[in-house]
Amino acid sequence: MLNIAVCVSGGGTNLQAIIDAIDDGTITNTRIVAVISNNSGAYALERAKKHGIEGVCITPKQFETRESFNRAFLEKIDSYQADLIVLAGFLVVLPEIMIKKYRNHIINIHPSLIPSFCGTGYYGLKVHEGVLERGVKVTGATVHFVDEGTDTGPIILQQPVMVEQDDTPQVLQRRVMEQAEWKILPQAIDLIANKKVSVQNGKVIIDTTCL
Ligand code: GRF
């Protein structure tokens, strides 16, 4: 059984997709042991509560220094003894010590096809007022392992999504979530839970036998 801790900051629709996929058997051999938010008002915490999952809020604002937050955050994460940490719209930069400790055990969902629209200062679609840069016609989402860089870790799954001419950022963001994020994040967790994912030379290899 893969024990996962899900870190969230907002509405938690990706968290909901994981909960639903566990409930309907799309994700197997997996249990959510905790939902951790940096925002006490995050609706994601409500979703956790409704499903009887432990929810906790820990935010840098509660601490005098970033170092003390980092220490407390890592202690909190450690306390759940999770096999996998899932960043599902989590807007906090992780302490480097945590990334080292949980190498290839932290995944993130990013709302673009990495390496497009990623890196410092980019948060996928959200930075774009109006349309994507230069009228890009295809975007999507990526699930990747987290390393020390920004959106630089080994890519597990990607799903493209078409951009339509009259898309607003909201319409496009919704389509990316529906057609990509809510599918590939649960799918990646299921692959990991069933030991189909390994990282070799910085690249993800998916065992496709018996898929
Ligand atoms: C998603 O678009 C995710 O890719 C991004 O933040 C959003 C989170 O949405 N990083 P939700 O909280 O899962 O609804």
Coordinates of N, CA and C and ligand atoms in Angstrom, one line a residue:
M1 N 0.8 -1.2 0.0 CA 0.0 0.0 0.0 C 0.9 1.3 0.0
L2 N 0.6 2.2 -1.0 CA 1.4 3.4 -1.0 C 0.7 4.5 -0.2
N3 N 1.4 5.0 0.8 CA 0.8 6.0 1.7 C 1.2 7.4 1.1
I4 N 0.2 8.2 0.7 CA 0.6 9.5 0.2 C 0.1 10.6 1.0
A5 N 0.9 11.7 1.0 CA 0.5 13.0 1.7 C 0.3 14.0 0.5
V6 N -0.8 14.7 0.5 CA -1.1 15.6 -0.6 C -0.9 17.0 0.0
C7 N -0.1 17.8 -0.7 CA 0.1 19.2 -0.3 C -0.7 20.1 -1.2
V8 N -1.4 21.0 -0.6 CA -2.4 21.9 -1.4 C -2.3 23.3 -0.9
S9 N -2.8 24.2 -1.8 CA -2.9 25.6 -1.4 C -4.2 26.2 -1.7
G10 N -5.0 25.6 -2.5 CA -6.2 26.2 -3.0 C -7.5 25.4 -3.0
G11 N -8.2 25.4 -4.1 CA -9.5 24.7 -4.2 C -9.4 23.2 -4.1
G12 N -8.3 22.6 -4.5 CA -8.2 21.2 -4.3 C -8.9 20.3 -5.3
T13 N -9.1 20.8 -6.6 CA -9.7 20.0 -7.5 C -8.8 18.8 -7.9
N14 N -7.6 19.0 -7.9 CA -6.6 17.9 -8.2 C -6.7 16.8 -7.0
L15 N -6.8 17.3 -5.8 CA -6.9 16.5 -4.6 C -8.2 15.6 -4.8
Q16 N -9.3 16.3 -5.2 CA -10.6 15.6 -5.4 C -10.5 14.5 -6.5
A17 N -9.7 14.9 -7.6 CA -9.5 13.9 -8.6 C -8.8 12.6 -8.1
I18 N -7.9 12.8 -7.1 CA -7.2 11.7 -6.5 C -8.1 10.9 -5.6
I19 N -8.9 11.6 -4.8 CA -9.8 11.0 -3.9 C -10.8 10.1 -4.7
D20 N -11.4 10.7 -5.8 CA -12.3 10.0 -6.6 C -11.7 8.8 -7.3
A21 N -10.5 9.0 -7.7 CA -9.8 7.9 -8.4 C -9.5 6.7 -7.5
I22 N -9.2 7.0 -6.2 CA -9.1 6.0 -5.2 C -10.4 5.3 -5.0
D23 N -11.5 6.1 -4.8 CA -12.8 5.6 -4.6 C -13.3 4.7 -5.7
D24 N -13.0 5.1 -6.9 CA -13.6 4.3 -8.0 C -12.6 3.2 -8.6
G25 N -11.5 3.1 -7.9 CA -10.6 2.0 -8.3 C -9.6 2.3 -9.5
T26 N -9.6 3.6 -9.9 CA -8.7 4.0 -11.0 C -7.3 4.0 -10.4
I27 N -7.2 4.4 -9.1 CA -5.9 4.3 -8.4 C -6.0 3.2 -7.5
T28 N -5.1 2.2 -7.5 CA -5.1 1.1 -6.6 C -4.0 1.1 -5.6
N29 N -4.1 0.3 -4.6 CA -3.0 0.2 -3.6 C -2.5 1.5 -3.0
T30 N -3.4 2.4 -2.8 CA -3.0 3.8 -2.3 C -4.0 4.3 -1.3
R31 N -3.4 5.0 -0.3 CA -4.2 5.6 0.8 C -3.6 7.0 1.0
I32 N -4.5 8.0 1.2 CA -4.1 9.3 1.5 C -4.0 9.4 3.0
V33 N -2.8 9.7 3.5 CA -2.6 9.7 5.0 C -2.8 11.1 5.5
A34 N -2.6 12.1 4.7 CA -2.8 13.5 5.2 C -2.9 14.5 4.0
V35 N -3.6 15.6 4.3 CA -3.7 16.7 3.3 C -3.1 17.9 4.1
I36 N -2.0 18.4 3.5 CA -1.3 19.5 4.2 C -1.4 20.8 3.4
S37 N -1.9 21.9 4.0 CA -2.1 23.1 3.3 C -1.3 24.2 4.0
N38 N -0.9 25.2 3.2 CA -0.3 26.4 3.7 C -1.3 27.5 3.9
N39 N -2.5 27.2 3.6 CA -3.6 28.2 3.6 C -4.8 27.6 4.4
S40 N -5.1 28.3 5.5 CA -6.1 27.7 6.4 C -7.5 27.8 5.7
G41 N -7.6 28.7 4.8 CA -8.9 28.9 4.1 C -9.1 28.0 2.8
A42 N -8.1 27.2 2.6 CA -8.1 26.4 1.3 C -9.3 25.4 1.3
Y43 N -10.1 25.5 0.3 CA -11.2 24.6 0.2 C -10.8 23.1 0.2
A44 N -9.6 22.9 -0.2 CA -9.0 21.5 -0.3 C -9.1 20.9 1.1
L45 N -9.0 21.7 2.2 CA -9.1 21.1 3.6 C -10.5 20.6 3.8
E46 N -11.5 21.4 3.3 CA -12.9 20.9 3.4 C -13.1 19.6 2.7
R47 N -12.5 19.5 1.5 CA -12.6 18.2 0.8 C -12.0 17.1 1.6
A48 N -10.9 17.3 2.2 CA -10.3 16.3 3.0 C -11.2 15.9 4.2
K49 N -11.7 16.9 4.9 CA -12.6 16.6 6.0 C -13.8 15.8 5.6
K50 N -14.4 16.2 4.5 CA -15.6 15.4 4.0 C -15.3 14.0 3.7
H51 N -14.1 13.7 3.4 CA -13.7 12.3 3.1 C -13.0 11.6 4.3
G52 N -13.0 12.2 5.4 CA -12.4 11.6 6.6 C -10.9 11.5 6.6
I53 N -10.3 12.5 5.8 CA -8.8 12.4 5.7 C -8.3 13.5 6.6
E54 N -7.2 13.3 7.3 CA -6.6 14.3 8.2 C -6.1 15.5 7.4
G55 N -6.5 16.6 7.8 CA -6.1 17.9 7.2 C -5.4 18.7 8.2
V56 N -4.3 19.4 7.7 CA -3.5 20.2 8.6 C -3.0 21.4 7.9
C57 N -3.0 22.6 8.6 CA -2.5 23.8 8.0 C -1.1 24.2 8.6
I58 N -0.1 24.4 7.8 CA 1.1 24.9 8.3 C 1.6 25.9 7.3
T59 N 1.9 27.1 7.8 CA 2.2 28.2 6.9 C 3.5 29.0 7.4
P60 N 4.3 29.5 6.4 CA 5.4 30.3 6.8 C 5.1 31.5 7.8
K61 N 3.8 32.0 7.6 CA 3.4 33.1 8.5 C 3.4 32.8 10.0
Q62 N 3.3 31.5 10.3 CA 3.2 31.1 11.7 C 4.6 31.1 12.4
F63 N 5.7 31.3 11.5 CA 7.0 31.2 12.0 C 7.8 32.5 11.8
E64 N 8.8 32.7 12.7 CA 9.5 34.0 12.6 C 10.5 34.0 11.5
T65 N 11.1 32.8 11.2 CA 12.0 32.7 10.1 C 11.6 31.6 9.1
R66 N 12.2 31.7 7.9 CA 11.9 30.7 6.9 C 12.5 29.4 7.4
E67 N 13.7 29.5 8.1 CA 14.4 28.3 8.5 C 13.5 27.5 9.5
S68 N 12.9 28.3 10.4 CA 12.0 27.5 11.4 C 10.8 26.9 10.8
F69 N 10.2 27.6 9.8 CA 9.1 27.0 9.0 C 9.6 25.8 8.3
N70 N 10.7 25.9 7.6 CA 11.3 24.7 6.9 C 11.4 23.5 7.8
R71 N 12.0 23.7 9.0 CA 12.2 22.6 10.0 C 10.9 22.0 10.4
A72 N 9.9 22.9 10.7 CA 8.6 22.4 11.2 C 7.9 21.7 10.1
F73 N 8.0 22.2 8.9 CA 7.3 21.6 7.7 C 7.8 20.2 7.5
L74 N 9.2 20.1 7.5 CA 9.8 18.8 7.3 C 9.4 17.8 8.4
E75 N 9.4 18.3 9.6 CA 8.9 17.4 10.8 C 7.5 16.9 10.6
K76 N 6.7 17.9 10.1 CA 5.3 17.5 9.9 C 5.2 16.4 8.8
I77 N 5.8 16.7 7.7 CA 5.8 15.7 6.6 C 6.4 14.3 7.1
D78 N 7.5 14.4 7.8 CA 8.1 13.1 8.3 C 7.1 12.4 9.2
S79 N 6.3 13.1 10.0 CA 5.5 12.5 11.0 C 4.4 11.5 10.3
Y80 N 4.1 11.8 9.0 CA 3.1 10.9 8.4 C 3.8 9.7 7.7
Q81 N 5.1 9.7 7.7 CA 5.8 8.5 7.1 C 5.2 8.1 5.7
A82 N 5.0 9.2 4.9 CA 4.4 8.9 3.6 C 5.5 8.3 2.7
D83 N 5.0 7.5 1.7 CA 5.9 6.9 0.7 C 6.0 7.9 -0.4
L84 N 5.0 8.7 -0.6 CA 5.0 9.7 -1.7 C 4.3 11.0 -1.3
I85 N 5.0 12.1 -1.7 CA 4.4 13.4 -1.4 C 3.9 14.0 -2.7
V86 N 2.6 14.3 -2.7 CA 2.0 14.8 -4.0 C 1.8 16.3 -3.8
L87 N 2.4 17.1 -4.7 CA 2.2 18.5 -4.7 C 1.0 18.8 -5.7
A88 N -0.1 19.1 -5.2 CA -1.3 19.3 -6.0 C -1.8 20.8 -5.9
G89 N -1.0 21.6 -6.6 CA -1.3 23.1 -6.6 C -0.8 23.6 -5.3
F90 N 0.4 23.2 -4.9 CA 1.1 23.7 -3.6 C 2.0 24.8 -4.0
L91 N 1.7 26.0 -3.4 CA 2.5 27.2 -3.8 C 3.6 27.6 -2.8
V92 N 4.2 26.6 -2.2 CA 5.3 26.9 -1.3 C 6.6 26.2 -1.9
V93 N 7.7 27.0 -1.8 CA 9.0 26.4 -2.3 C 9.5 25.5 -1.2
L94 N 9.7 24.3 -1.6 CA 10.1 23.2 -0.6 C 11.5 23.5 -0.1
P95 N 11.8 23.2 1.2 CA 13.2 23.2 1.7 C 14.1 22.2 0.9
E96 N 15.3 22.7 0.6 CA 16.2 21.8 -0.2 C 16.5 20.5 0.5
I97 N 16.6 20.6 1.9 CA 16.9 19.4 2.6 C 15.7 18.3 2.5
M98 N 14.5 18.8 2.3 CA 13.4 17.9 2.1 C 13.5 17.2 0.7
I99 N 13.9 18.0 -0.3 CA 14.0 17.5 -1.6 C 15.0 16.4 -1.7
K100 N 16.1 16.6 -0.9 CA 17.2 15.6 -0.9 C 16.7 14.3 -0.2
K101 N 16.1 14.6 0.9 CA 15.6 13.4 1.7 C 14.6 12.6 1.0
Y102 N 13.7 13.3 0.2 CA 12.6 12.5 -0.5 C 12.8 12.5 -2.0
R103 N 14.1 12.4 -2.4 CA 14.4 12.3 -3.8 C 13.6 11.2 -4.5
N104 N 12.9 11.6 -5.6 CA 12.1 10.6 -6.4 C 10.9 10.1 -5.5
H105 N 10.6 10.8 -4.5 CA 9.4 10.5 -3.7 C 8.5 11.7 -3.6
I106 N 8.7 12.8 -4.4 CA 7.8 13.9 -4.4 C 7.5 14.2 -5.9
I107 N 6.1 14.3 -6.1 CA 5.7 14.6 -7.5 C 4.9 15.9 -7.5
N108 N 4.9 16.5 -8.6 CA 4.2 17.8 -8.8 C 3.4 17.8 -10.1
I109 N 2.2 18.5 -10.1 CA 1.5 18.7 -11.3 C 1.7 20.1 -11.7
H110 N 2.1 20.3 -13.0 CA 2.4 21.6 -13.5 C 1.5 21.8 -14.7
P111 N 0.8 23.0 -14.8 CA -0.2 23.2 -15.8 C 0.4 23.7 -17.2
S112 N 1.4 23.0 -17.7 CA 1.9 23.3 -19.0 C 2.7 22.1 -19.4
L113 N 3.1 22.1 -20.7 CA 3.9 21.0 -21.2 C 5.4 21.4 -21.0
I114 N 6.0 21.0 -19.8 CA 7.4 21.4 -19.6 C 8.2 20.8 -20.7
P115 N 9.2 21.5 -21.3 CA 9.8 22.8 -20.7 C 9.2 24.1 -21.2
S116 N 7.9 24.1 -21.8 CA 7.3 25.4 -22.1 C 6.6 25.9 -20.8
F117 N 6.7 27.2 -20.7 CA 6.0 27.9 -19.6 C 6.3 27.3 -18.2
C118 N 7.6 27.2 -17.9 CA 8.0 26.7 -16.6 C 9.2 27.5 -16.2
G119 N 9.7 27.2 -15.0 CA 10.9 27.9 -14.4 C 10.5 29.0 -13.5
T120 N 11.5 29.7 -13.0 CA 11.2 30.8 -12.0 C 10.3 31.8 -12.6
G121 N 9.3 32.2 -11.9 CA 8.4 33.3 -12.3 C 7.3 32.8 -13.2
Y122 N 7.3 31.5 -13.6 CA 6.2 31.0 -14.4 C 5.4 30.0 -13.6
Y123 N 4.1 30.2 -13.6 CA 3.2 29.2 -13.0 C 2.2 28.7 -14.0
G124 N 2.8 28.1 -15.1 CA 2.0 27.5 -16.1 C 1.1 28.6 -16.8
L125 N -0.2 28.3 -16.9 CA -1.1 29.2 -17.6 C -1.3 30.5 -16.9
K126 N -1.2 30.5 -15.6 CA -1.7 31.6 -14.8 C -1.1 33.0 -15.1
V127 N 0.2 33.0 -15.5 CA 0.9 34.2 -15.7 C 0.4 34.9 -17.0
H128 N -0.3 34.2 -17.8 CA -0.6 34.8 -19.1 C -1.9 35.5 -19.1
E129 N -1.8 36.8 -19.4 CA -3.0 37.7 -19.5 C -3.4 37.5 -20.9
G130 N -4.6 37.0 -21.2 CA -5.1 36.9 -22.5 C -4.7 35.6 -23.1
V131 N -3.8 35.6 -24.0 CA -3.4 34.3 -24.7 C -2.0 33.8 -24.3
L132 N -1.7 32.6 -24.6 CA -0.3 32.1 -24.4 C 0.6 32.8 -25.3
E133 N 1.9 32.9 -24.9 CA 2.9 33.6 -25.6 C 2.9 33.3 -27.1
R134 N 2.9 34.3 -28.0 CA 3.0 34.1 -29.4 C 1.9 33.3 -30.0
G135 N 0.7 33.2 -29.3 CA -0.4 32.5 -29.8 C -0.2 31.0 -29.9
V136 N 0.5 30.4 -28.9 CA 0.7 29.0 -28.9 C -0.6 28.2 -29.0
K137 N -0.6 27.2 -29.8 CA -1.8 26.5 -30.2 C -2.1 25.2 -29.3
V138 N -1.0 24.7 -28.7 CA -1.1 23.5 -27.9 C -0.5 23.7 -26.5
T139 N -1.2 23.4 -25.5 CA -0.5 23.4 -24.1 C -0.8 22.1 -23.5
G140 N -0.9 22.0 -22.2 CA -1.2 20.7 -21.5 C -0.8 20.8 -20.1
A141 N -0.4 19.6 -19.6 CA 0.0 19.5 -18.2 C 1.1 18.4 -18.1
T142 N 1.9 18.5 -17.0 CA 3.0 17.6 -16.8 C 3.0 17.1 -15.3
V143 N 3.2 15.9 -15.1 CA 3.5 15.4 -13.8 C 5.0 15.0 -13.8
H144 N 5.7 15.6 -12.8 CA 7.2 15.3 -12.7 C 7.6 15.1 -11.3
F145 N 8.8 14.4 -11.1 CA 9.4 14.4 -9.8 C 10.0 15.7 -9.5
V146 N 10.1 16.1 -8.3 CA 10.6 17.3 -7.8 C 12.1 17.2 -7.5
D147 N 12.9 18.1 -8.1 CA 14.3 18.1 -7.7 C 14.6 19.6 -7.3
E148 N 15.9 19.9 -7.2 CA 16.2 21.2 -6.6 C 15.9 22.4 -7.5
G149 N 15.7 22.1 -8.8 CA 15.4 23.2 -9.7 C 13.9 23.6 -9.7
T150 N 13.5 24.6 -10.5 CA 12.1 24.9 -10.7 C 11.6 24.2 -11.9
D151 N 10.7 23.2 -11.7 CA 10.1 22.4 -12.8 C 11.1 21.7 -13.7
T152 N 12.2 21.2 -13.0 CA 13.3 20.6 -13.8 C 13.4 19.1 -13.6
G153 N 12.6 18.6 -12.7 CA 12.8 17.1 -12.3 C 12.3 16.2 -13.4
P154 N 12.7 14.9 -13.3 CA 12.3 13.9 -14.3 C 10.8 13.9 -14.6
I155 N 10.4 13.9 -15.9 CA 9.0 14.0 -16.3 C 8.4 12.6 -16.3
I156 N 7.2 12.4 -15.6 CA 6.6 11.1 -15.5 C 5.5 11.0 -16.6
L157 N 4.6 11.9 -16.7 CA 3.5 11.9 -17.7 C 3.3 13.3 -18.2
Q158 N 2.9 13.4 -19.5 CA 2.4 14.7 -20.0 C 1.2 14.4 -20.9
Q159 N 0.3 15.4 -20.9 CA -0.9 15.3 -21.7 C -1.2 16.6 -22.4
P160 N -1.2 16.6 -23.8 CA -1.4 17.9 -24.5 C -2.9 18.3 -24.5
V161 N -3.1 19.6 -24.6 CA -4.5 20.1 -24.7 C -4.5 21.2 -25.8
M162 N -5.5 21.2 -26.6 CA -5.5 22.3 -27.7 C -6.0 23.6 -27.1
V163 N -5.3 24.7 -27.6 CA -5.7 26.0 -27.2 C -6.7 26.5 -28.3
E164 N -7.8 27.1 -28.0 CA -8.8 27.6 -29.0 C -8.6 29.1 -29.1
Q165 N -9.0 29.6 -30.3 CA -8.7 31.0 -30.6 C -9.3 32.0 -29.6
D166 N -10.5 31.7 -29.1 CA -11.2 32.7 -28.3 C -11.1 32.3 -26.8
D167 N -10.1 31.5 -26.4 CA -9.9 31.1 -25.0 C -9.6 32.3 -24.1
T168 N -10.2 32.4 -23.0 CA -9.8 33.3 -21.9 C -8.8 32.4 -21.1
P169 N -8.0 33.0 -20.3 CA -7.1 32.2 -19.4 C -8.0 31.3 -18.5
Q170 N -9.1 31.7 -18.1 CA -10.0 30.9 -17.2 C -10.5 29.6 -18.0
V171 N -11.0 29.9 -19.2 CA -11.5 28.8 -20.0 C -10.4 27.8 -20.3
L172 N -9.2 28.3 -20.7 CA -8.1 27.4 -21.0 C -7.7 26.6 -19.8
Q173 N -7.6 27.3 -18.6 CA -7.1 26.7 -17.4 C -8.1 25.5 -17.1
R174 N -9.4 25.8 -17.2 CA -10.4 24.7 -16.9 C -10.2 23.5 -17.8
R175 N -10.0 23.8 -19.1 CA -9.8 22.7 -20.1 C -8.5 21.9 -19.8
V176 N -7.5 22.6 -19.4 CA -6.2 21.9 -19.0 C -6.4 21.0 -17.8
M177 N -7.2 21.5 -16.8 CA -7.5 20.7 -15.7 C -8.3 19.5 -16.0
E178 N -9.4 19.7 -16.8 CA -10.4 18.6 -17.1 C -9.7 17.6 -18.0
Q179 N -9.0 18.1 -19.0 CA -8.5 17.1 -20.0 C -7.1 16.5 -19.7
A180 N -6.4 17.2 -18.8 CA -5.0 16.8 -18.5 C -4.8 16.5 -17.0
E181 N -4.8 17.6 -16.2 CA -4.4 17.4 -14.8 C -5.1 16.4 -14.0
W182 N -6.4 16.4 -14.1 CA -7.2 15.4 -13.3 C -7.1 14.0 -13.8
K183 N -6.5 13.8 -15.0 CA -6.2 12.5 -15.5 C -4.8 12.0 -15.2
I184 N -3.8 12.8 -15.5 CA -2.5 12.3 -15.4 C -1.9 12.3 -14.0
L185 N -2.5 13.1 -13.1 CA -2.0 13.1 -11.7 C -2.4 11.7 -11.1
P186 N -3.7 11.4 -11.1 CA -4.1 10.1 -10.6 C -3.4 8.9 -11.3
Q187 N -3.2 9.0 -12.6 CA -2.6 8.0 -13.4 C -1.1 7.8 -12.9
A188 N -0.4 8.9 -12.7 CA 1.0 8.8 -12.2 C 1.0 8.2 -10.8
I189 N 0.1 8.5 -9.9 CA 0.1 7.9 -8.6 C -0.2 6.4 -8.7
D190 N -1.1 6.0 -9.6 CA -1.4 4.6 -9.7 C -0.2 3.9 -10.2
L191 N 0.5 4.5 -11.2 CA 1.7 3.8 -11.7 C 2.8 3.6 -10.7
I192 N 3.0 4.7 -9.8 CA 4.0 4.6 -8.8 C 3.5 3.6 -7.7
A193 N 2.2 3.6 -7.4 CA 1.7 2.6 -6.4 C 1.9 1.2 -6.8
N194 N 1.9 1.0 -8.1 CA 2.0 -0.4 -8.6 C 3.4 -0.7 -9.2
K195 N 4.3 0.2 -8.7 CA 5.8 0.0 -8.9 C 6.1 -0.1 -10.4
K196 N 5.5 0.7 -11.2 CA 5.8 0.8 -12.6 C 6.7 1.9 -13.0
V197 N 7.1 2.7 -12.0 CA 7.9 3.9 -12.4 C 9.3 3.7 -11.7
S198 N 10.3 3.9 -12.6 CA 11.7 4.0 -12.0 C 12.4 5.2 -12.7
V199 N 13.4 5.7 -12.0 CA 14.2 6.8 -12.6 C 15.6 6.3 -12.8
Q200 N 16.0 6.4 -14.1 CA 17.3 5.9 -14.5 C 18.0 7.0 -15.3
N201 N 19.2 7.4 -14.8 CA 19.9 8.5 -15.4 C 19.1 9.8 -15.6
G202 N 18.3 10.1 -14.6 CA 17.5 11.4 -14.6 C 16.3 11.3 -15.5
K203 N 16.0 10.1 -16.0 CA 14.8 9.9 -16.9 C 13.9 8.9 -16.3
V204 N 12.6 9.2 -16.4 CA 11.6 8.2 -15.9 C 11.4 7.1 -16.9
I205 N 11.4 5.9 -16.4 CA 11.1 4.7 -17.3 C 9.8 4.1 -16.7
I206 N 8.8 3.9 -17.6 CA 7.6 3.3 -17.2 C 7.5 1.9 -17.7
D207 N 7.3 1.0 -16.8 CA 7.2 -0.4 -17.1 C 5.8 -0.6 -17.8
T208 N 5.8 -0.9 -19.0 CA 4.5 -1.0 -19.8 C 4.0 -2.4 -19.9
T209 N 4.7 -3.4 -19.3 CA 4.2 -4.7 -19.3 C 3.0 -4.8 -18.3
C210 N 2.0 -5.5 -18.7 CA 0.7 -5.6 -17.9 C 0.0 -4.3 -17.7
L211 N 0.2 -3.3 -18.5 CA -0.6 -2.1 -18.3 C -1.9 -2.2 -18.9
Ligands
GRF1 C1 -3.7 23.6 -10.9 O1 -3.8 24.3 -12.1 C2 -2.3 23.2 -10.7 O2 -1.7 22.7 -11.9 C3 -1.6 24.5 -10.3 O3 -2.6 25.0 -9.4 C4 -3.8 24.5 -9.7 C5 -4.4 23.9 -8.5 O4 -5.7 23.7 -8.6 N1 -0.3 24.3 -9.9 P1 -6.5 22.9 -7.5 O5 -6.2 23.5 -6.1 O6 -6.1 21.4 -7.6 O7 -8.0 23.0 -7.9

